[in-house]
JSON list of C-alpha atoms in Angstrom, two decimals:
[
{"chain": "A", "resi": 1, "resn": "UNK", "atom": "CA", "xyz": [-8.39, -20.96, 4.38]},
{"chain": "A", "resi": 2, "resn": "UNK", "atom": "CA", "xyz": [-5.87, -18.75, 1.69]},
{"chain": "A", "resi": 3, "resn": "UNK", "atom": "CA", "xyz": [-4.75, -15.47, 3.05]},
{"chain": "A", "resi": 4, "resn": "UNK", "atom": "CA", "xyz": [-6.54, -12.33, 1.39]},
{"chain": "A", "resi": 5, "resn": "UNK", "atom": "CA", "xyz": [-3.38, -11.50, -0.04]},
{"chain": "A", "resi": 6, "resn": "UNK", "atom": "CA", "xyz": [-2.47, -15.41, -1.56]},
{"chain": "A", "resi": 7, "resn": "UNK", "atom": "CA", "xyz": [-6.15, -15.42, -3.36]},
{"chain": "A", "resi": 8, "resn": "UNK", "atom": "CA", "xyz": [-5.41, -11.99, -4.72]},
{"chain": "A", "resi": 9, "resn": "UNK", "atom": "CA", "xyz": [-2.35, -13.68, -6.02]},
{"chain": "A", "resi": 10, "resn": "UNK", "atom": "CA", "xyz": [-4.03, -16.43, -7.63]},
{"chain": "A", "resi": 11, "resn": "UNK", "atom": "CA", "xyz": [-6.24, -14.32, -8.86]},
{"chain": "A", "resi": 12, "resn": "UNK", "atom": "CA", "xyz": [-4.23, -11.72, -10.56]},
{"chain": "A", "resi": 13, "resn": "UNK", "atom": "CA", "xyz": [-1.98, -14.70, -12.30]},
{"chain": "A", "resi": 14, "resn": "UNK", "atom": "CA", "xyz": [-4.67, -16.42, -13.50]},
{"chain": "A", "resi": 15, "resn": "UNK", "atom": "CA", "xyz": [-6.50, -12.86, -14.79]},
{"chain": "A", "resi": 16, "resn": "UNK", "atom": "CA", "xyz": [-6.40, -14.72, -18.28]},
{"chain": "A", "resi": 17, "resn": "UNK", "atom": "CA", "xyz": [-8.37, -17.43, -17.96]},
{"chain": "A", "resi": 18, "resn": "UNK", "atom": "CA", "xyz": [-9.84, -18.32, -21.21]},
{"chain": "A", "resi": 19, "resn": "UNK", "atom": "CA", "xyz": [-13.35, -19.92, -19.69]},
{"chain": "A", "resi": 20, "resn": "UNK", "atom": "CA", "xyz": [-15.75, -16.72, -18.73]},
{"chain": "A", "resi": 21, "resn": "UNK", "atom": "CA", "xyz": [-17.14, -18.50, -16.69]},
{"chain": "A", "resi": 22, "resn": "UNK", "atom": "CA", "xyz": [-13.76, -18.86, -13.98]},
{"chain": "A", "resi": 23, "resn": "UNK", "atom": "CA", "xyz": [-12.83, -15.22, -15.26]},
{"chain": "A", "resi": 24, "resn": "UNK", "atom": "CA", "xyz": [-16.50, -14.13, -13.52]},
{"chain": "A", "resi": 25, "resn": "UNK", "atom": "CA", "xyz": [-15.54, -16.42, -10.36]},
{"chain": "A", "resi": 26, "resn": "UNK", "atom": "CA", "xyz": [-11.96, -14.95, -9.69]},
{"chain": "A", "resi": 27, "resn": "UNK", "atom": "CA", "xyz": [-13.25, -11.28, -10.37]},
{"chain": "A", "resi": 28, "resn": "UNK", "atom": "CA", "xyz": [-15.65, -11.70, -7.78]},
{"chain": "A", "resi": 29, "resn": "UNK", "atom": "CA", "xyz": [-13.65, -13.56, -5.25]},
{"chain": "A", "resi": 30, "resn": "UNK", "atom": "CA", "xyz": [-10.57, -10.65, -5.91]},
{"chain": "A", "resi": 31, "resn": "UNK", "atom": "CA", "xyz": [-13.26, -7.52, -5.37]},
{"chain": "A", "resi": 32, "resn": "UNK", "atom": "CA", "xyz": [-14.22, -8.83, -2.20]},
{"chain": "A", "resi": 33, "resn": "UNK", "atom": "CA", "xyz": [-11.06, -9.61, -1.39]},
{"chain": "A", "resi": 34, "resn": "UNK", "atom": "CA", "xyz": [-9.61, -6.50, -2.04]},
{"chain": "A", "resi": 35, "resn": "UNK", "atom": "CA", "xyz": [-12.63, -4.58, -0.30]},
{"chain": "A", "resi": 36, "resn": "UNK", "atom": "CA", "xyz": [-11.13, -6.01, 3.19]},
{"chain": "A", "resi": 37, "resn": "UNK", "atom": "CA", "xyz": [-7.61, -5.59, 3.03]},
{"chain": "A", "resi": 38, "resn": "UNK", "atom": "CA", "xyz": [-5.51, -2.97, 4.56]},
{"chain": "A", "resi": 39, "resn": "UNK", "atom": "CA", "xyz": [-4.34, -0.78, 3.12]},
{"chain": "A", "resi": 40, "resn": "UNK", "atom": "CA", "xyz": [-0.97, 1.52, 4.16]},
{"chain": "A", "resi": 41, "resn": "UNK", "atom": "CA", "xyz": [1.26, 4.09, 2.87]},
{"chain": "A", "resi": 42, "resn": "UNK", "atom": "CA", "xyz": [5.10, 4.76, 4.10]},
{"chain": "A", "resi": 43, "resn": "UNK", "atom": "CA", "xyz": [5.89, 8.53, 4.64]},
{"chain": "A", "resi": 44, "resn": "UNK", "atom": "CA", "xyz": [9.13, 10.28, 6.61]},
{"chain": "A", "resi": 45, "resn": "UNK", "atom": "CA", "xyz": [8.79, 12.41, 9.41]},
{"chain": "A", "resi": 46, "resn": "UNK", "atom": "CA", "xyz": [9.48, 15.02, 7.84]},
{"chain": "A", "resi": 47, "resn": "UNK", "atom": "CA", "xyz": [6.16, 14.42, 5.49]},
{"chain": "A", "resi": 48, "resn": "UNK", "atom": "CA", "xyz": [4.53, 13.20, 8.88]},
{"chain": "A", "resi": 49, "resn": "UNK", "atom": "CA", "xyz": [4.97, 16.86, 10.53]},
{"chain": "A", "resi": 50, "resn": "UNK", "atom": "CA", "xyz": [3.91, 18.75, 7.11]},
{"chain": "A", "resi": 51, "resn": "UNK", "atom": "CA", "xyz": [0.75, 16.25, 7.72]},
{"chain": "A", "resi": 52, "resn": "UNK", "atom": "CA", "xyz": [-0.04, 17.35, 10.46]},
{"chain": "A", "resi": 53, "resn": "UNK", "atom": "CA", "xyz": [-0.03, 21.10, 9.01]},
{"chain": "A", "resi": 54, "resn": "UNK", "atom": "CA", "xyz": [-1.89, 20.49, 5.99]},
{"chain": "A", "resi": 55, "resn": "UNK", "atom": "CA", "xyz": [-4.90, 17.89, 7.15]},
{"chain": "A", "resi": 56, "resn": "UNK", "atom": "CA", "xyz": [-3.44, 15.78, 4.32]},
{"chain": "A", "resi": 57, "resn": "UNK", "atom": "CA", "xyz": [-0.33, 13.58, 2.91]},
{"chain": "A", "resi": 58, "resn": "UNK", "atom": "CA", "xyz": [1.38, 15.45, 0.34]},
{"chain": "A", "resi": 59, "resn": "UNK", "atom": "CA", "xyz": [1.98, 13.71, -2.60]},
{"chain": "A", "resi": 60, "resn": "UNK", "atom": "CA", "xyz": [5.35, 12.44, -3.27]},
{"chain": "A", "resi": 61, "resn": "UNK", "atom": "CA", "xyz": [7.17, 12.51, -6.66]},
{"chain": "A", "resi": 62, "resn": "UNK", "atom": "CA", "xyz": [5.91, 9.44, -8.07]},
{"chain": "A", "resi": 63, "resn": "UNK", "atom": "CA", "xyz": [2.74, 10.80, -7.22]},
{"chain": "A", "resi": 64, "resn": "UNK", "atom": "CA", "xyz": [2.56, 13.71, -9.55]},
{"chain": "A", "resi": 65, "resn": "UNK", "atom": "CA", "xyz": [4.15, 11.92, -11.71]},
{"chain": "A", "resi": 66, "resn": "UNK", "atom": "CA", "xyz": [1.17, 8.95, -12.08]},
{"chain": "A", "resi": 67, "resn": "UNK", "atom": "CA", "xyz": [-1.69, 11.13, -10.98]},
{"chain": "A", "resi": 68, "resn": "UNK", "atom": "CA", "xyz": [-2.84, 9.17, -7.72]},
{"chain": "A", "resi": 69, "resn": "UNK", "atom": "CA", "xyz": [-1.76, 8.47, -4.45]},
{"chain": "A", "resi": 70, "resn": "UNK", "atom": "CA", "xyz": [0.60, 5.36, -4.32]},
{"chain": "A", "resi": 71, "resn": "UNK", "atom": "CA", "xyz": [-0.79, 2.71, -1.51]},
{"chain": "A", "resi": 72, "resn": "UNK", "atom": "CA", "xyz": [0.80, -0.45, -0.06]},
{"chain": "A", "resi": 73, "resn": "UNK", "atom": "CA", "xyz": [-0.42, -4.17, 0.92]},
{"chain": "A", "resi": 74, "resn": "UNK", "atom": "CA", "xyz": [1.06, -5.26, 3.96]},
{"chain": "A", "resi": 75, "resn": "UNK", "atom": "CA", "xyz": [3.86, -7.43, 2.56]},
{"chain": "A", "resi": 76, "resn": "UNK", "atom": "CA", "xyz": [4.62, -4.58, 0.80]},
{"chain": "A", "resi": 77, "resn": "UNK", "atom": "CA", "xyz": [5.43, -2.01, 3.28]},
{"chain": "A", "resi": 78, "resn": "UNK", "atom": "CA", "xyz": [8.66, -3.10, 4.25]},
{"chain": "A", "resi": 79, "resn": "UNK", "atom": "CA", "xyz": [9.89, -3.50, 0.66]},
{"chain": "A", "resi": 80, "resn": "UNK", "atom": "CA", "xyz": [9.12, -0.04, -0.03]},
{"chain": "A", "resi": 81, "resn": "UNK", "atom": "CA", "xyz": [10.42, 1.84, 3.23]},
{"chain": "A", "resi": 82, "resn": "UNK", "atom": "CA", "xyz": [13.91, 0.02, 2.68]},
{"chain": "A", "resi": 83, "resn": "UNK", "atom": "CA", "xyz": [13.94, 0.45, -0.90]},
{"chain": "A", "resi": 84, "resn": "UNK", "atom": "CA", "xyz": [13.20, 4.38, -0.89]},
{"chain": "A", "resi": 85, "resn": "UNK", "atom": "CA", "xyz": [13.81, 5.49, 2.45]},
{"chain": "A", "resi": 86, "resn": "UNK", "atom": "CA", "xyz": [17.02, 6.35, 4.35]},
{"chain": "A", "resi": 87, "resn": "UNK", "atom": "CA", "xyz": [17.47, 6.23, 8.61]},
{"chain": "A", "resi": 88, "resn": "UNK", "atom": "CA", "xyz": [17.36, 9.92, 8.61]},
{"chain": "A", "resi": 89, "resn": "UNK", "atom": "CA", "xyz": [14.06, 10.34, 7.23]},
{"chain": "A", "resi": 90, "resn": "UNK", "atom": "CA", "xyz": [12.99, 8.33, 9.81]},
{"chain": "A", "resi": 91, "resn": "UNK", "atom": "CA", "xyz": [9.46, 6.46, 8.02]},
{"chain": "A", "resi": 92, "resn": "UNK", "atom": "CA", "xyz": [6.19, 6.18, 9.34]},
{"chain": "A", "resi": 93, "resn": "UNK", "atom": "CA", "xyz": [3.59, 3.52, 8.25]},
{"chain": "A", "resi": 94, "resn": "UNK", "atom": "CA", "xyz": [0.11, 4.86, 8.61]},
{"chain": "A", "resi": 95, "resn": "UNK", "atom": "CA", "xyz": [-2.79, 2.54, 8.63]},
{"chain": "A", "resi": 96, "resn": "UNK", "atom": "CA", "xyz": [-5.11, 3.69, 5.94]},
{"chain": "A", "resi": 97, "resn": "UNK", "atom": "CA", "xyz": [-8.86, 3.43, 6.13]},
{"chain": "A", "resi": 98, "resn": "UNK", "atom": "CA", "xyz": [-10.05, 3.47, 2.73]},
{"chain": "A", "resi": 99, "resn": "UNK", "atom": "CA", "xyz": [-13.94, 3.87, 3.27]},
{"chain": "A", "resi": 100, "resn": "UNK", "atom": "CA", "xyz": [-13.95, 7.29, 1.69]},
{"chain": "A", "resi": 101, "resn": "UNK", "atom": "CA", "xyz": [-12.12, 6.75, -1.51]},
{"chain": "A", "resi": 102, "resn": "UNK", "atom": "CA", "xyz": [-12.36, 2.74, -2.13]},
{"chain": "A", "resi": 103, "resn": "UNK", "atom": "CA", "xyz": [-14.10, 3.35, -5.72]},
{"chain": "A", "resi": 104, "resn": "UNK", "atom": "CA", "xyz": [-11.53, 5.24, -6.91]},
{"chain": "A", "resi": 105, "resn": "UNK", "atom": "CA", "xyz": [-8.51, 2.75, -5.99]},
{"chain": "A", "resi": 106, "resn": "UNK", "atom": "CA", "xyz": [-6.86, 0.89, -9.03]},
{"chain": "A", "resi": 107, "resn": "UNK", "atom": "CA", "xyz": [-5.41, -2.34, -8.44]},
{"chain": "A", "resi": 108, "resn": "UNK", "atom": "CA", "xyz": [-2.26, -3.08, -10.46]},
{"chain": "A", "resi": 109, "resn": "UNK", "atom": "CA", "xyz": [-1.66, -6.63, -10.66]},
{"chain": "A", "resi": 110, "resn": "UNK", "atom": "CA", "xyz": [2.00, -8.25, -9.30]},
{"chain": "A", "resi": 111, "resn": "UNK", "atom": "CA", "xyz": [5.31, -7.80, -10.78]},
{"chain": "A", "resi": 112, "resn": "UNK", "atom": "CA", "xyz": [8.57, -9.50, -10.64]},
{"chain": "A", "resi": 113, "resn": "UNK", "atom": "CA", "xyz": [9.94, -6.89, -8.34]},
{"chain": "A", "resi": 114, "resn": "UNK", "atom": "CA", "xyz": [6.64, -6.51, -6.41]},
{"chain": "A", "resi": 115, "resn": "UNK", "atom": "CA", "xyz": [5.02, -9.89, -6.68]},
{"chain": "A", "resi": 116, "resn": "UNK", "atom": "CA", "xyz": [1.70, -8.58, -4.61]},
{"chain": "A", "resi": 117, "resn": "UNK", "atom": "CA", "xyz": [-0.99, -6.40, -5.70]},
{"chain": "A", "resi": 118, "resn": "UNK", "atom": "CA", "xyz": [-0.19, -2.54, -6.16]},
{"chain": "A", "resi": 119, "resn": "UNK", "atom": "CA", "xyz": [-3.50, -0.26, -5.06]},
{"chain": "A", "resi": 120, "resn": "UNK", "atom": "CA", "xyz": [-2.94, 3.21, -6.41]},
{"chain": "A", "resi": 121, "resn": "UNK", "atom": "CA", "xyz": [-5.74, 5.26, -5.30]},
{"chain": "A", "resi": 122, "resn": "UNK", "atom": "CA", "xyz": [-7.20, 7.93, -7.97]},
{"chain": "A", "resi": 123, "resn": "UNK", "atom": "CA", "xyz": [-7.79, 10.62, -5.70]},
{"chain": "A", "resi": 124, "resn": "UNK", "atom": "CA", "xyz": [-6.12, 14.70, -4.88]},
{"chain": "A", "resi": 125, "resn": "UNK", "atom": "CA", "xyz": [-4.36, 13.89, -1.63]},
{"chain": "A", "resi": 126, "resn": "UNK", "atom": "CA", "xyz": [-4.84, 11.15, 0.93]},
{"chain": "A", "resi": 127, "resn": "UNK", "atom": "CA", "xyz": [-6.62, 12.97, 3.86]},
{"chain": "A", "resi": 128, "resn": "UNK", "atom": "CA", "xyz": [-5.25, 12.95, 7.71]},
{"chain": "A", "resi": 129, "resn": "UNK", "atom": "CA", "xyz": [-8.78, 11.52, 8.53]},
{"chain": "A", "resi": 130, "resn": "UNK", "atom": "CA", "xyz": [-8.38, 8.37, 6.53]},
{"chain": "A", "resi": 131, "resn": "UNK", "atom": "CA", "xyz": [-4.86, 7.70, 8.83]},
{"chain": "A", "resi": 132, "resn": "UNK", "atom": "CA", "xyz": [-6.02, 5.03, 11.29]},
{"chain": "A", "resi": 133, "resn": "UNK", "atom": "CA", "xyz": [-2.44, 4.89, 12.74]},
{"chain": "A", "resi": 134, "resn": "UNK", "atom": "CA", "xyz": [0.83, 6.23, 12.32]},
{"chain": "A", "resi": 135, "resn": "UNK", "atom": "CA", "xyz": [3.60, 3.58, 13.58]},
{"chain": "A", "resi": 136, "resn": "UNK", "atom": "CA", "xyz": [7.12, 4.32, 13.28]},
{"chain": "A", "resi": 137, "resn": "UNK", "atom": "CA", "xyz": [9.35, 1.06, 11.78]},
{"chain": "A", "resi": 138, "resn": "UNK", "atom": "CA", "xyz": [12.75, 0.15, 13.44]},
{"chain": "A", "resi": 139, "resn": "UNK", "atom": "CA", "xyz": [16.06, -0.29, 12.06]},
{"chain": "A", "resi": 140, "resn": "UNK", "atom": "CA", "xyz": [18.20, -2.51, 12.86]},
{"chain": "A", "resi": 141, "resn": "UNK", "atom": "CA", "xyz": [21.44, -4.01, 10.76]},
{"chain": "A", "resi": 142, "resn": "UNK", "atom": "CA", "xyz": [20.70, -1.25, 7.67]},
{"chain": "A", "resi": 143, "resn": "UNK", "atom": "CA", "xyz": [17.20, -2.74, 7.52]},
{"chain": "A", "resi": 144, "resn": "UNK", "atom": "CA", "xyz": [14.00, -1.36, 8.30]},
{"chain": "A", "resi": 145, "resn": "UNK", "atom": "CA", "xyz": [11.38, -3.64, 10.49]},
{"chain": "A", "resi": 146, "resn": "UNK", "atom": "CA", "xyz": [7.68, -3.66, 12.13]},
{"chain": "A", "resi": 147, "resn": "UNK", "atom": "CA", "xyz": [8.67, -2.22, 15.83]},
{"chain": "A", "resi": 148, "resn": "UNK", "atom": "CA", "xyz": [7.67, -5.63, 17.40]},
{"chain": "A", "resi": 149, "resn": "UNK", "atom": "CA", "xyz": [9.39, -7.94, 15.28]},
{"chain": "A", "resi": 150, "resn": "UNK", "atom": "CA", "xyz": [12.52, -9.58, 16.01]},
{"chain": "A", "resi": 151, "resn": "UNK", "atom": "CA", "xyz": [14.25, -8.92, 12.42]}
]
């Protein structure tokens, strides 16, 4: 059986289908798809410890900027935490459980640089509650990894 994140592939390249018919059939298989993945967002320790202050993530630049709170697939967390973050700032992944605010998340569909789908979720500030975990990555050779994985 495809991976969640492979049939939300499909899906979102084939989004065009002319037929209604396989239009209906990929929307539905893509919203229930997308109801049980997980969801994550990278943060530094520095916005970790201001976390733990506030009772929620503060929003990062890109964040004002768009008007939601930016959220990652899996394959995308590494991507993003050695794209925008340095060793210093030492990034966190927390686990996100989504129960609270799943209405309001958009899905953007892949892009060349990001070829998986892009949840941005349309809400004031992701709360501390929603963090299931909060799992520091290693580094190792310049490169960010999960702490388990042999890089």
């Amino acid at each position: 059986m495809p991976s969640h994140e492979s049939i939300i592939h499909t899906a979102a390249r084939l989004q065009h289908a002319t037929q209604p018919k396989v239009s209906f059939m990929l929307y539905v298989s893509l919203a229930s798809t997308k109801n049980a993945m997980r969801l994550f967002r990278v943060i530094s320790k520095t916005i970790w410890d201001q976390t733990q202050q506030l009772g929620y993530v503060p929003r990062c630049g890109n964040d004002h900027k768009l008007d939601c709170v930016h959220l990652n697939v899996e394959e995308a967390v590494l991507f993003i935490a050695n794209k925008y973050f340095t060793y210093e700032e030492a990034p966190l992944v927390l686990e996100i459980d989504d129960a609270r605010f799943n209405d309001f998340i958009e899905w953007l569909p892949p892009s060349d640089e990001q070829p998986w789908m892009q949840p941005r979720a349309h809400i004031g500030n992701l709360p501390q509650a929603a963090i299931i975990t909060a799992t520091p990555l290693s580094y190792r050779d310049g490169l960010f990894g999960w702490e388990n994985d042999e890089q």
